[in-house]
JSON list of C-alpha atoms and ligand atoms in Angstrom, two decimals:
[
{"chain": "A", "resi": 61, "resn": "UNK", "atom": "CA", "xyz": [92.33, 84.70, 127.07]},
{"chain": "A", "resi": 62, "resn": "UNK", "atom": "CA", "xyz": [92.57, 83.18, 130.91]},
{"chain": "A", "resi": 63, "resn": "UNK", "atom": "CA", "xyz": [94.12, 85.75, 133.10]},
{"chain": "A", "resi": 64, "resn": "UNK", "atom": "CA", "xyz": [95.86, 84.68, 135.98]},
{"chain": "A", "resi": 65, "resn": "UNK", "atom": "CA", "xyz": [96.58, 86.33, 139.19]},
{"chain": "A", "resi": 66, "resn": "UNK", "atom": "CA", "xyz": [99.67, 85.55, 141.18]},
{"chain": "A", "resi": 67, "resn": "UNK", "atom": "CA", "xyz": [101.39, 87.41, 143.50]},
{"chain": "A", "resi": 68, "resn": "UNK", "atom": "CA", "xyz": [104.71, 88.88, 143.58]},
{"chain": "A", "resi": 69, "resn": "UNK", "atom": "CA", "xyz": [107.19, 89.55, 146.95]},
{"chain": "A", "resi": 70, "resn": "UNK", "atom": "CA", "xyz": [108.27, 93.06, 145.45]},
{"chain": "A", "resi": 71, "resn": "UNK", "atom": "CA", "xyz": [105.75, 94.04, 143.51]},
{"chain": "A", "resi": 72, "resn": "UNK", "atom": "CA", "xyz": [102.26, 92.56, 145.49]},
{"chain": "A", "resi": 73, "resn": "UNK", "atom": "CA", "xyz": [99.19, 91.33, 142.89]},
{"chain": "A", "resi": 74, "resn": "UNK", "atom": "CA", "xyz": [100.56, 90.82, 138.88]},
{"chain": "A", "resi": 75, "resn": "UNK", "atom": "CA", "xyz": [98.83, 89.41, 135.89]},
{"chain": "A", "resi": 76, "resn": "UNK", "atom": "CA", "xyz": [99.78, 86.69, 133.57]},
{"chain": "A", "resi": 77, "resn": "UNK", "atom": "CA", "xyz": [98.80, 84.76, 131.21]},
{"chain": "A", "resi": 78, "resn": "UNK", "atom": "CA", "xyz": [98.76, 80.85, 130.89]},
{"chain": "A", "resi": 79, "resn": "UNK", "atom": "CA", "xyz": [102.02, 81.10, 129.13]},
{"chain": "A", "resi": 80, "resn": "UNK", "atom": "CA", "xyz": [103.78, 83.07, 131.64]},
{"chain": "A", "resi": 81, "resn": "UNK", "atom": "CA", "xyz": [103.61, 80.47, 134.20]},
{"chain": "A", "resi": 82, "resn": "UNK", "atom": "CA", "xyz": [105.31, 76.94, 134.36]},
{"chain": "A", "resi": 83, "resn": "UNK", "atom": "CA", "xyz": [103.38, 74.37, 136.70]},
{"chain": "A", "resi": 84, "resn": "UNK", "atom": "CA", "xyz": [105.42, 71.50, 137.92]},
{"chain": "A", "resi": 85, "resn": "UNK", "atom": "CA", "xyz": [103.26, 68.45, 139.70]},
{"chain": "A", "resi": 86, "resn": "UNK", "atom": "CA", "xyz": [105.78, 66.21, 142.15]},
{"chain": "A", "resi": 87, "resn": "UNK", "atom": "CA", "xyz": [104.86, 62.52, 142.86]},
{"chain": "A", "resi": 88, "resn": "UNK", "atom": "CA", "xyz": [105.20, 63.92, 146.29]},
{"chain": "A", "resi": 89, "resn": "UNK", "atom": "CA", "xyz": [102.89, 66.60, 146.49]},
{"chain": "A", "resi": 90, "resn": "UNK", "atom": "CA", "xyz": [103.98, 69.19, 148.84]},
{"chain": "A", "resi": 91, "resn": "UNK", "atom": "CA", "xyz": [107.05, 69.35, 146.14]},
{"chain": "A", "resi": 92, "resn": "UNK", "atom": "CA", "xyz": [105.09, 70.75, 143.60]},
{"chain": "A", "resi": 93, "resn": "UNK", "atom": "CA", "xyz": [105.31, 74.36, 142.59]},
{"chain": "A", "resi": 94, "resn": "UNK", "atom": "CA", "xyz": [104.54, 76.92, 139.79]},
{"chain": "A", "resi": 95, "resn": "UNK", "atom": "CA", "xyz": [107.09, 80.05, 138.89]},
{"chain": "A", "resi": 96, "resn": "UNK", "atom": "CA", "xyz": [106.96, 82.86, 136.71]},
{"chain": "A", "resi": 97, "resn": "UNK", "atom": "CA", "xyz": [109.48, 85.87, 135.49]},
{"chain": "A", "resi": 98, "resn": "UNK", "atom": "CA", "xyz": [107.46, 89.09, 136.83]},
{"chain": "A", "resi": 99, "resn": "UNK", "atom": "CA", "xyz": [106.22, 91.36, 134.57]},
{"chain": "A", "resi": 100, "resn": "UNK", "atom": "CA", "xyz": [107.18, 94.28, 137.32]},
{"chain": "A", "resi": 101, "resn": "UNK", "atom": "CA", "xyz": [110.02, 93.41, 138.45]},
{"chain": "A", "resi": 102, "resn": "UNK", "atom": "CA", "xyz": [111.48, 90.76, 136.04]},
{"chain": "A", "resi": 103, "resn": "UNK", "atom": "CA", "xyz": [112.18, 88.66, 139.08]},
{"chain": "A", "resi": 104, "resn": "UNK", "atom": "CA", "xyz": [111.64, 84.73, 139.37]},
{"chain": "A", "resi": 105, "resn": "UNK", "atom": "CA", "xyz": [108.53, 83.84, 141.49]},
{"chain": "A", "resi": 106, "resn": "UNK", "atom": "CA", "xyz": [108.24, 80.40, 142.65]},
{"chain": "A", "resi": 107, "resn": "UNK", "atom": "CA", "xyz": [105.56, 79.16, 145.08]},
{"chain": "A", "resi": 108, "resn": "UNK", "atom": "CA", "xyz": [104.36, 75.87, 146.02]},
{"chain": "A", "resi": 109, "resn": "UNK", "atom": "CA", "xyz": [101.20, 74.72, 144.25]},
{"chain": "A", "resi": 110, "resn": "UNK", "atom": "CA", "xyz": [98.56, 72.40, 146.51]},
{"chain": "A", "resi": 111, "resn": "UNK", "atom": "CA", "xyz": [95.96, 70.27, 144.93]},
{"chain": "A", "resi": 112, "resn": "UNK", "atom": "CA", "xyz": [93.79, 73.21, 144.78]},
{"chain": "A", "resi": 113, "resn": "UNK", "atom": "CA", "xyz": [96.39, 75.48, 142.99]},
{"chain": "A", "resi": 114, "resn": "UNK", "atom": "CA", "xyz": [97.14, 72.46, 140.47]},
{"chain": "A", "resi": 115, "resn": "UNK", "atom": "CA", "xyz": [93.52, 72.10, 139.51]},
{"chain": "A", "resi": 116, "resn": "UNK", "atom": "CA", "xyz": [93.38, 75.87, 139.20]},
{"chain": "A", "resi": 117, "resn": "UNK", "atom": "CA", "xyz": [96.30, 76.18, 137.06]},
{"chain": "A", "resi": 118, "resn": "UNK", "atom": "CA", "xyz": [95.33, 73.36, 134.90]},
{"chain": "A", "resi": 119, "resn": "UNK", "atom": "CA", "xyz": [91.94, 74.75, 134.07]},
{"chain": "A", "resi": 120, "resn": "UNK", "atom": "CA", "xyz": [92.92, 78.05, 133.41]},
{"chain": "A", "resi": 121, "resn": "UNK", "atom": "CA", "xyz": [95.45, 76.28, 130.34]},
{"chain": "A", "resi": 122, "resn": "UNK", "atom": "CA", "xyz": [98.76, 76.02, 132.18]},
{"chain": "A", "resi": 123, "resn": "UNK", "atom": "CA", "xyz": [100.22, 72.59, 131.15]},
{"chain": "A", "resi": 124, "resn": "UNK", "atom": "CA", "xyz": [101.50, 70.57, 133.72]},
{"chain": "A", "resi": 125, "resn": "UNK", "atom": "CA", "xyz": [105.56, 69.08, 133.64]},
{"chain": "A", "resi": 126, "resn": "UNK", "atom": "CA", "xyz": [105.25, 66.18, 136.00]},
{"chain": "A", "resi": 127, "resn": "UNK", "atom": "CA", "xyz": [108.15, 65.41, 137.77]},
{"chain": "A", "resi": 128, "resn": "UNK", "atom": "CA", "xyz": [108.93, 62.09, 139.41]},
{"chain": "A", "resi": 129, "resn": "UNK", "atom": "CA", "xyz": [110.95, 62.50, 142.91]},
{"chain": "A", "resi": 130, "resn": "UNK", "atom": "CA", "xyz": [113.53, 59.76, 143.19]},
{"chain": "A", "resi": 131, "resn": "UNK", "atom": "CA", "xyz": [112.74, 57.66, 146.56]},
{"chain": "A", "resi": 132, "resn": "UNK", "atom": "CA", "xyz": [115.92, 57.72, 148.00]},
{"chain": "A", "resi": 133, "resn": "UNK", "atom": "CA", "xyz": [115.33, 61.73, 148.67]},
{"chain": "A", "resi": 134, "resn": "UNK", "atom": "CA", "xyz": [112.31, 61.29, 150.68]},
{"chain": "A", "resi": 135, "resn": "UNK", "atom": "CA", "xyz": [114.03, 58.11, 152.79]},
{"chain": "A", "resi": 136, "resn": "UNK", "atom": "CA", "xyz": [114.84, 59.41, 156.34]},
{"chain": "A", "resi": 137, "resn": "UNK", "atom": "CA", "xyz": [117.67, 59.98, 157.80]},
{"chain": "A", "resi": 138, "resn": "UNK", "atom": "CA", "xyz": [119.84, 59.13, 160.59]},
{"chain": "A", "resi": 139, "resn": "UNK", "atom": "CA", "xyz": [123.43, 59.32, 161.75]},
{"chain": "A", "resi": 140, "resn": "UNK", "atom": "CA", "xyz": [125.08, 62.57, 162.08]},
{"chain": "A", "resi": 141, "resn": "UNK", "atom": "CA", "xyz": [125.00, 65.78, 160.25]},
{"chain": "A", "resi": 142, "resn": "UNK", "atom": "CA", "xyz": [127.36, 65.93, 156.76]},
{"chain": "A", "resi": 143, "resn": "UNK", "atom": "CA", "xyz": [129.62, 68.50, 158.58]},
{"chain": "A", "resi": 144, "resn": "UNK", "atom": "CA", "xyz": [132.08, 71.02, 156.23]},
{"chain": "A", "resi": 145, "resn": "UNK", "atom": "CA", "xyz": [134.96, 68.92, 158.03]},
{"chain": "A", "resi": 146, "resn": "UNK", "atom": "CA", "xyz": [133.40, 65.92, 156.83]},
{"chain": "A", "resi": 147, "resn": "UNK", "atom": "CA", "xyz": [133.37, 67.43, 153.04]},
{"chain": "A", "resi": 148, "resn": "UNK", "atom": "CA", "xyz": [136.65, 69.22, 153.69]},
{"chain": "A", "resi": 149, "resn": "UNK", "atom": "CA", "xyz": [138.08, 65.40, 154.83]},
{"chain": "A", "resi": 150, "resn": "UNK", "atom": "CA", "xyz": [136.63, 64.00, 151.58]},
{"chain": "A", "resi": 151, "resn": "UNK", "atom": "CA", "xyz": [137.93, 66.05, 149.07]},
{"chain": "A", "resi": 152, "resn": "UNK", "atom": "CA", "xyz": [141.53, 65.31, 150.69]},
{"chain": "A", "resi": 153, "resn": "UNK", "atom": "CA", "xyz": [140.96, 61.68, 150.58]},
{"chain": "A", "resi": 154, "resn": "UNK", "atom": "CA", "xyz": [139.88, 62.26, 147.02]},
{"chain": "A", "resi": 155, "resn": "UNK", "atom": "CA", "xyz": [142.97, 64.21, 146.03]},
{"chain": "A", "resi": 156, "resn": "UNK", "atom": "CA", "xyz": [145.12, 61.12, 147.76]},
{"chain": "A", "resi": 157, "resn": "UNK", "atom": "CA", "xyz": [143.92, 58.09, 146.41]},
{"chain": "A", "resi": 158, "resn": "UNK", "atom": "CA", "xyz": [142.56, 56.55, 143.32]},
{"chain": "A", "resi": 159, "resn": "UNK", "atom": "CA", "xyz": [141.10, 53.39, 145.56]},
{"chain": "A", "resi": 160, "resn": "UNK", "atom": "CA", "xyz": [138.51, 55.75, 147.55]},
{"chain": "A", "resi": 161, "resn": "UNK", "atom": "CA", "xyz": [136.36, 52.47, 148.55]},
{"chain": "A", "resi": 162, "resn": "UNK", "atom": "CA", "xyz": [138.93, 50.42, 150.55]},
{"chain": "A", "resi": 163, "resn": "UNK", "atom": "CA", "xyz": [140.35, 53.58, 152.50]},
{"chain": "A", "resi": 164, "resn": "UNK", "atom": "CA", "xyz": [136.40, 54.17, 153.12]},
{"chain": "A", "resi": 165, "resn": "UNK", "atom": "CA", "xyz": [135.42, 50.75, 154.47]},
{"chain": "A", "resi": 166, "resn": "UNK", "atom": "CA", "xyz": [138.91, 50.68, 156.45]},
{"chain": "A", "resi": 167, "resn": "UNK", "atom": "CA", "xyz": [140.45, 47.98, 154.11]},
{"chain": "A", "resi": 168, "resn": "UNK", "atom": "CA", "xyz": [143.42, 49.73, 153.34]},
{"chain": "A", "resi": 169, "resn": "UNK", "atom": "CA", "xyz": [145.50, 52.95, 154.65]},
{"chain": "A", "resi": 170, "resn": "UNK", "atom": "CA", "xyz": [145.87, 55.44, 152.99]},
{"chain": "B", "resi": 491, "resn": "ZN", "atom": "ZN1", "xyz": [107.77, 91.76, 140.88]}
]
């Protein structure tokens, strides 16, 4: 059976097998990661997983979940920062009206 090597923050170099660890490959790579439960410490390790990690997981029998990253997350921003005022304002606005869209565009009062 494939041994694999990983390393925990707590409990440094741990062994486990294929079936231990879950591999997840992002349409945008530097998403991608792999995470397993610690056999030490019982504590969830995730790390990212490069090209090189991928291949190496993948050889040594860890089946890959792909995961698909929806395009709006990686389009970039501009504007100002989502402040908690802003969310604070929101959830009143929320709580006031049933017709969020007008009092947003500056259609109606509210
Ligand atoms: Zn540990």
């Amino acid at each position: 059976m494939t041994t694999i090597k990983a390393s925990c923050p707590s409990c440094g170099e741990v062994e486990l097998t294929p079936a231990d660890v879950s591999l997840v490959v992002c349409s945008h790579a530097p998403l991608s990661y792999y995470s397993f439960a610690c056999p030490g410490c019982t504590e969830q390790v995730r790390k990212p997983a490069d090209d090189h990690v991928v291949s190496l997981l993948v050889s040594g029998g860890v089946p890959a979940t792909v995961w698909e990253v929806p395009a709006e997350a990686l389009e970039p921003r501009t504007g100002p920062v989502l402040t908690y005022d802003d969310l604070l304002d929101l959830a009143i606005q929320l709580a006031e009206t049933d017709l969020l869209a007008p009092v947003a565009a500056g259609r109606v009062a509210s």
